[in-house]
C-alpha positions in Angstrom: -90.4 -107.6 -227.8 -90.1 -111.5 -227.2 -92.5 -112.6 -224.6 -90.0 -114.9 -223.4 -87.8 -111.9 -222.3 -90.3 -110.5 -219.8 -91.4 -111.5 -216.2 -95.0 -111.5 -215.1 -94.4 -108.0 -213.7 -93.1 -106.8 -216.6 -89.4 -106.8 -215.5 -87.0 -108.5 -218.0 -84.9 -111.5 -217.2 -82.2 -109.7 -218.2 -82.6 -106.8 -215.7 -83.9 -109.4 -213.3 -81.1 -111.6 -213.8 -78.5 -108.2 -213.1 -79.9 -107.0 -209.8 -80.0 -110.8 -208.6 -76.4 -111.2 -209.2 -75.6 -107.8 -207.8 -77.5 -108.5 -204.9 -75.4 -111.5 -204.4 -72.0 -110.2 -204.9 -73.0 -107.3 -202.2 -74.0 -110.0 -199.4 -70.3 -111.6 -200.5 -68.5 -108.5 -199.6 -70.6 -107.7 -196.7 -69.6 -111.4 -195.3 -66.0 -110.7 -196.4 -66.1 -107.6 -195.0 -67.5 -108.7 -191.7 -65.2 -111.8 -191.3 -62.1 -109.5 -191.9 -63.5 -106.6 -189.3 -63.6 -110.0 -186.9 -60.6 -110.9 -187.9 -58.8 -107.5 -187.5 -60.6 -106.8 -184.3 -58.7 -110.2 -182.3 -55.6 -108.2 -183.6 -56.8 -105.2 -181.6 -58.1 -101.8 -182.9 -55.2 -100.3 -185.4 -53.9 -103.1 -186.3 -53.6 -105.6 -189.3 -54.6 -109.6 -189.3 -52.4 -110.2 -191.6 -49.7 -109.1 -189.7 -50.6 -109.7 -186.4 -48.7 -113.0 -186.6 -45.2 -111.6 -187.2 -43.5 -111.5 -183.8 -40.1 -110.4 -185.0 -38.6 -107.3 -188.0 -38.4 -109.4 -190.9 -34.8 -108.4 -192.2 -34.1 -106.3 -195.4 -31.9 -104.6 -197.0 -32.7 -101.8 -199.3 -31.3 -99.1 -200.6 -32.3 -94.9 -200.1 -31.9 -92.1 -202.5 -28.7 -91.7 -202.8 -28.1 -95.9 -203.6 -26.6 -96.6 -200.1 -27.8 -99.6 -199.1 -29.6 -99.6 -195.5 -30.1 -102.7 -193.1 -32.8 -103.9 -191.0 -29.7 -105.0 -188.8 -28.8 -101.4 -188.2 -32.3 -101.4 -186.4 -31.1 -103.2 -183.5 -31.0 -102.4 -179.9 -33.4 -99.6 -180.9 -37.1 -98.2 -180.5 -37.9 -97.5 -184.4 -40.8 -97.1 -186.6 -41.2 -98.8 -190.0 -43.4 -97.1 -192.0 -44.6 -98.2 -195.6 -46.1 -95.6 -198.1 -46.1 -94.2 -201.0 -45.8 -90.3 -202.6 -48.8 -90.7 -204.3 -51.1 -91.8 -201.0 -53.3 -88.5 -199.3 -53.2 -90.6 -196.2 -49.5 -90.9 -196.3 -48.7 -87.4 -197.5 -51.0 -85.8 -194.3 -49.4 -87.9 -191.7 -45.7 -87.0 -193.0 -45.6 -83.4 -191.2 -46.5 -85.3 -187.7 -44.2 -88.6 -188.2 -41.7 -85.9 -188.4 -42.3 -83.6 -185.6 -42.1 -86.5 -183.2 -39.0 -88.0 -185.0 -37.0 -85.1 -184.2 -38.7 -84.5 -180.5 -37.2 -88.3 -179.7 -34.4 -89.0 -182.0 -31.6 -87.7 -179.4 -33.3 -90.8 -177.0 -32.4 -93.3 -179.6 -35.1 -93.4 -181.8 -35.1 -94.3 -185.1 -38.1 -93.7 -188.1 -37.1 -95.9 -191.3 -39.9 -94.8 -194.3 -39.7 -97.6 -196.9 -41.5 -96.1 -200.2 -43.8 -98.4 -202.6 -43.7 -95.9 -205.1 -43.4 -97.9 -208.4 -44.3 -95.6 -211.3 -43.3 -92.8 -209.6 -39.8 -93.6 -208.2 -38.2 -90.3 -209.8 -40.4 -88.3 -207.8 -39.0 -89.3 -204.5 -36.2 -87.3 -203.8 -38.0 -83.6 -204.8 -40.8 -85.0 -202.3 -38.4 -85.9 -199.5 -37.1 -82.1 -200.2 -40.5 -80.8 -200.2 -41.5 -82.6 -197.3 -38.3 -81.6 -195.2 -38.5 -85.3 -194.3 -35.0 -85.8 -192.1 -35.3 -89.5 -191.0 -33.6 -92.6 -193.7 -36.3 -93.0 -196.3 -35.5 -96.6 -198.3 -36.7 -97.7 -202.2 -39.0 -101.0 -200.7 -39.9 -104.0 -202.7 -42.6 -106.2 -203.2 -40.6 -108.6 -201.6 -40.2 -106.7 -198.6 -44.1 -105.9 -198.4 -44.5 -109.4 -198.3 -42.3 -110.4 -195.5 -44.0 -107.7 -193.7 -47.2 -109.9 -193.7 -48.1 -108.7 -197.2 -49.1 -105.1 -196.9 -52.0 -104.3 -198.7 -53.0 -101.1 -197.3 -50.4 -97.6 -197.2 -49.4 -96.1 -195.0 -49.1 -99.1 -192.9 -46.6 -98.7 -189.7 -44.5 -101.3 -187.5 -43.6 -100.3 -184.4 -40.5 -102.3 -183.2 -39.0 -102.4 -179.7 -35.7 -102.5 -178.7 -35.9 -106.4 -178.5 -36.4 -106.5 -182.5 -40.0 -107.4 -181.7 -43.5 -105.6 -183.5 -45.2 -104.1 -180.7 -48.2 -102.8 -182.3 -48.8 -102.6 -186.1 -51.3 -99.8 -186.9 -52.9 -99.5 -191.1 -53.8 -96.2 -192.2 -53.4 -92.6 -191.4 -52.4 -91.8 -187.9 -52.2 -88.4 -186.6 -49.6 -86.9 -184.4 -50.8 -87.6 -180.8 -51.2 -90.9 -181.8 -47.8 -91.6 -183.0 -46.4 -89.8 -180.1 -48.0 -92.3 -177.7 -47.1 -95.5 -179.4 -43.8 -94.3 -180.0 -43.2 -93.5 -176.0 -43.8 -96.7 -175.7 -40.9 -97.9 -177.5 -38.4 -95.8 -175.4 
């Protein structure tokens, strides 16, 4: 072994060298990760920073499975729920059964539940799940484009709620049970 390639204790710079620059990158992400739990907390608990700045729907218009093309205009003067996912997300998949139960318990007051899939590689999958799934409210083929003027999500599910006015009321990232989306959607109507 070259004596150059060991420390006094026997460790070698190599090694050494590793586990500094390991040790580094984890007090990176931990700062990262702090700053953005700061961050995310002035936008209150369940919601996103990034998005936190959007006051107003950002408009789109994409189409659903059956190549009808669907408006975010059609959204107004109406309590509705935008929800971003995507077939292959657990999160997404467990919160479906709930999103729908409370969709059809206030869809005769108005309410409207627009699902905009991210699905990319797995497109042709879409309309067996949406069978599968029983899923009865408009579910729309999104866009990178439209993930970005949504304040670029990042995370699925990720879900908008939008007040009659055309406004985001609350903007909540990740899986949220059926209670949950109850309440927040009450407070829409």
């Amino acid at each position: 072994m070259k004596s150059g390639m060991l420390s006094r204790k026997g460790i070698g710079v190599v090694p050494l060298i590793l586990a500094l620059v390991v040790v580094l990158a984890g007090a990176i992400l931990l700062y990262r990760n702090r700053q953005a739990g700061t961050e995310a907390g002035k936008a209150g608990p369940g919601t996103a920073a990034g998005t936190s700045a959007l006051r107003t729907v950002p408009p789109f218009s994409l189409k659903d499975t059956n190549g009808n093309t669907y408006s975010s205009d059609q959204l107004a003067g109406k309590p509705a729920v935008i929800n971003f996912f995507a077939t292959w997300c657990p999160p997404c998949r467990e919160e479906i059964p709930g999103f729908i139960e409370v969709y059809n318990r206030h869809r005769e007051k108005g309410f409207e539940l627009v699902g905009i899939s991210l699905d990319i590689d797995t497109r042709e999958n879409l309309p067996g799940f949406l069978m599968n799934y029983k899923i009865g409210y408009r579910i729309l083929f999104g866009d990178l484009e439209t993930a970005q003027a949504y304040g670029g999500v990042s995370a699925l599910p990720t879900t908008f709620f939008v007040g009659k006015d055309g406004k985001i009321k609350n903007v909540h990232v990740g899986y949220m049970d059926k209670e949950s989306f109850d309440k927040e959607v009450r407070k829409l109507l």
